[in-house]
mmCIF file of C-alpha atoms in Angstrom:
data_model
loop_
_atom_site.group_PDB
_atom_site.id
_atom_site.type_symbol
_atom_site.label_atom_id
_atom_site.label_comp_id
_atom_site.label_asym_id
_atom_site.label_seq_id
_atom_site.Cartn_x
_atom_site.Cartn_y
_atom_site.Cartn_z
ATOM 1 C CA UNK W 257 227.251 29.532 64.267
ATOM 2 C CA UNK W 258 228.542 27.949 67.478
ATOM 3 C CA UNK W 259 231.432 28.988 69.220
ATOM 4 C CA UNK W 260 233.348 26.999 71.808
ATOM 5 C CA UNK W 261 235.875 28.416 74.521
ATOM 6 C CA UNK W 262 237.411 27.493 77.821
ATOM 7 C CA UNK W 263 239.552 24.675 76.955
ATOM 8 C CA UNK W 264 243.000 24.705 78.645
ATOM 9 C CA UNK W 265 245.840 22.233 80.495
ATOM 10 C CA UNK W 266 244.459 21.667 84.062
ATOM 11 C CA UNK W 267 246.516 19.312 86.618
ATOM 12 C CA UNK W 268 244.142 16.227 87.967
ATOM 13 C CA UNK W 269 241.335 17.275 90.302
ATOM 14 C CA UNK W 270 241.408 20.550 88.733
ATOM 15 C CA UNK W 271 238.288 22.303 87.183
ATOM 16 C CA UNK W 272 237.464 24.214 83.868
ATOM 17 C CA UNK W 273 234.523 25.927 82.768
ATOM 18 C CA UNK W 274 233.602 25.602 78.861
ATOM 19 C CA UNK W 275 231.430 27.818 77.089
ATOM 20 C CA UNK W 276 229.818 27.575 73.291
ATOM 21 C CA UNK W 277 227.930 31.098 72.323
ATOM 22 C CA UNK W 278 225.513 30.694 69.496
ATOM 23 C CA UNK W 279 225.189 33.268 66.476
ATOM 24 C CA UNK W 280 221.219 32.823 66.260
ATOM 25 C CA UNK W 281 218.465 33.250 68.244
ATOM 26 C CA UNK W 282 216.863 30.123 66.935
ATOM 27 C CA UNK W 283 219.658 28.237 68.992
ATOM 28 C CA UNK W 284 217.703 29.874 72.205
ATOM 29 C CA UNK W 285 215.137 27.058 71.647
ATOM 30 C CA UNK W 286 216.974 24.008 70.845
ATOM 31 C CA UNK W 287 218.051 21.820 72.910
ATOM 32 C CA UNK W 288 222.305 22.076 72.933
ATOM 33 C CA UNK W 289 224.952 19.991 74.058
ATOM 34 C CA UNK W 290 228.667 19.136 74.474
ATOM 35 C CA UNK W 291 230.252 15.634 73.334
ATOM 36 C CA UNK W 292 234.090 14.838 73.443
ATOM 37 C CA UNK W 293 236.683 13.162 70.974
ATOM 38 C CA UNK W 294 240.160 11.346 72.079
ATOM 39 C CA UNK W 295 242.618 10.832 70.092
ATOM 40 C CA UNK W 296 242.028 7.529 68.354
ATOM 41 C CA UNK W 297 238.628 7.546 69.538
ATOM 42 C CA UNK W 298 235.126 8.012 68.244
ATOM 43 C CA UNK W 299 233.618 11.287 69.484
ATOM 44 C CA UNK W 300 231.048 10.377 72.244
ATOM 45 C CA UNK W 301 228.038 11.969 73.993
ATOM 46 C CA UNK W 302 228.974 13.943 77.024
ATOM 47 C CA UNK W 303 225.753 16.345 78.358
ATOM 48 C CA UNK W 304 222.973 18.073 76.823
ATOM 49 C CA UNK W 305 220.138 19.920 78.512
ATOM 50 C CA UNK W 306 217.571 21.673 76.557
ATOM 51 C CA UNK W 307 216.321 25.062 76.340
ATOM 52 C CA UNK W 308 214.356 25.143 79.583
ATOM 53 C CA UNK W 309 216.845 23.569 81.494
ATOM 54 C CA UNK W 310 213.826 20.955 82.303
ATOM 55 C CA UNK W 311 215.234 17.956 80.649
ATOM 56 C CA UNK W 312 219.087 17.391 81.675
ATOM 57 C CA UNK W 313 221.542 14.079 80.324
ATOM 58 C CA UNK W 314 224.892 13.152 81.140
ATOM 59 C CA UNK W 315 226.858 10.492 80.231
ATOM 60 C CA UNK W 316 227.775 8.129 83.432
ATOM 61 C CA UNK W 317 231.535 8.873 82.822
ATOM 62 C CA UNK W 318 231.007 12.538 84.028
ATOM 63 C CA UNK W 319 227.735 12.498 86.269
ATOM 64 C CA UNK W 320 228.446 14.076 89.363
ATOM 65 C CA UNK W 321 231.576 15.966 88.112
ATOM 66 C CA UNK W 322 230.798 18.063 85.073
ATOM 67 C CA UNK W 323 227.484 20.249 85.081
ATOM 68 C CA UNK W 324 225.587 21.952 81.915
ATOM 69 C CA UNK W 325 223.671 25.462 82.482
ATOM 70 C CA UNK W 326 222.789 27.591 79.922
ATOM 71 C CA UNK W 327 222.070 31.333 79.651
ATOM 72 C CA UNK W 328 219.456 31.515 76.730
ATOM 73 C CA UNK W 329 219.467 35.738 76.873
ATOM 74 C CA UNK W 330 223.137 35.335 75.727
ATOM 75 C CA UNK W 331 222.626 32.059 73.692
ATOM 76 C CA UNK W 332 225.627 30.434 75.379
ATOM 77 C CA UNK W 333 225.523 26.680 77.327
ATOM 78 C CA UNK W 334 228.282 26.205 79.684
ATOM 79 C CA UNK W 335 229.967 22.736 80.865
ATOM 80 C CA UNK W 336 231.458 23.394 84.295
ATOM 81 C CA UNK W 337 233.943 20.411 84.581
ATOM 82 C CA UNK W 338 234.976 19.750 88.419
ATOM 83 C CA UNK W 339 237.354 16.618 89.265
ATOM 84 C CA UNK W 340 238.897 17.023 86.158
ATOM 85 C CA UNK W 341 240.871 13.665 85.406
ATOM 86 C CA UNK W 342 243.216 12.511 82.912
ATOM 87 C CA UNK W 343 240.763 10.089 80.833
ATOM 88 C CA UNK W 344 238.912 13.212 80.100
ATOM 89 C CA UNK W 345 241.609 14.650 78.216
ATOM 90 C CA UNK W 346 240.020 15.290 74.438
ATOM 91 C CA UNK W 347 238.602 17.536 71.962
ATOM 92 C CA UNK W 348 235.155 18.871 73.546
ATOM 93 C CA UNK W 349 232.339 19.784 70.547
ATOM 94 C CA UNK W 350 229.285 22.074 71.296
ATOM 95 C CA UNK W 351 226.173 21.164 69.196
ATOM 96 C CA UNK W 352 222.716 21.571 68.779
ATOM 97 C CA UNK W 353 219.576 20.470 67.019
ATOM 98 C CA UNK W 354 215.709 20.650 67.232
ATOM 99 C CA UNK W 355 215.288 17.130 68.963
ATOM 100 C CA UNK W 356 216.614 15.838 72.131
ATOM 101 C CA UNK W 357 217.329 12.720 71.328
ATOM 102 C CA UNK W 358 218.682 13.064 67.950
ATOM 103 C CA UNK W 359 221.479 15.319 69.441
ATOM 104 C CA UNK W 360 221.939 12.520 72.120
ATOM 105 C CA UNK W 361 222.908 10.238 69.553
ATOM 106 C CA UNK W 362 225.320 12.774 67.764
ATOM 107 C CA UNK W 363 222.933 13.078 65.266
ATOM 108 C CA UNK W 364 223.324 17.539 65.308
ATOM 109 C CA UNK W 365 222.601 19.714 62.741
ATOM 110 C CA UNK W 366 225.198 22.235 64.160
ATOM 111 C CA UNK W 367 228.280 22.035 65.190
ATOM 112 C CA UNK W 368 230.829 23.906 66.930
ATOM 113 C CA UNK W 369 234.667 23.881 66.673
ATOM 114 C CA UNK W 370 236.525 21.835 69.527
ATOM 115 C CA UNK W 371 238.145 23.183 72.470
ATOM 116 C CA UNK W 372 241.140 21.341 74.031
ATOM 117 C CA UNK W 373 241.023 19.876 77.075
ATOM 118 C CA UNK W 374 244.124 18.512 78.451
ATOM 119 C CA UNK W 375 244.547 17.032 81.853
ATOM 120 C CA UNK W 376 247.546 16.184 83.284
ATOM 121 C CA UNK W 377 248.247 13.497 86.098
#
C-alpha cells in the first residue's frame, strides 16, 4: 500500500530526493512519514508532516538538511535530503497512520518497503 523510491549511492554533500506513493485515497488524510534503519541499529524517527502540511517534525539529526512535502492529489510524500552525509547512510521506511503522534513514535499502521540510501565519504 506504500511504495518507496529514490534511494541511491550519493558522494558526501550530495542530495537525493525520496518518494513513497500510496495505493489508497484514505492515505490522502493521514498524517505520513519517513524513519531510517542502520545496520545494527534500531529504526528511528526521521520526519513526518501531516496531510495539510500544517503540522511538520523532524528529528534534530536532519533539521535544516532534509525537507518533507507531500502531493495529496497523487498520494505521494517526498523527503528531499540536501547535505547528504555519511551517518545517514541506512534503510529509509515510509509510513503512515491516523495519529500524529503515534506515527512519531513508530507506532504505524502502514508501512512501506525501504529504500537504500548509501552515502559515501
Amino acid at each position: 500500500q506504500l511504495q518507496a523510491s529514490g534511494g541511491g549511492l550519493v558522494q558526501a554533500g550530495g542530495s537525493l530526493r525520496l518518494s513513497c506513493a500510496a495505493s489508497e485515497r484514505t492515505f490522502s488524510k493521514f498524517p505520513m512519514g519517513w524513519f531510517r534503519q542502520a545496520p545494527g541499529k534500531e529504526r528511528v524517527f526521521v520526519a513526518a508532516r501531516n496531510w495539510s502540511g500544517g503540522s511538520t517534525y523532524y528529528a534534530d539529526s536532519v533539521k535544516g538538511r532534509f525537507a518533507i512535502y507531500r502531493d495529496n492529489a497523487k498520494r505521494t510524500v517526498y523527503l528531499q535530503m540536501n547535505s547528504l552525509k555519511p551517518e545517514d547512510t541506512a534503510g529509509y521506511y515510509c509510513a503512515a497512520t491516523s495519529n500524529m503522534e503515534r506515527l512519531r513514535r513508530g507506532g504505524a499502521e502502514y508501512w512501506g518497503k525501504g529504500t537504500q540510501v548509501t552515502v559515501s565519504s
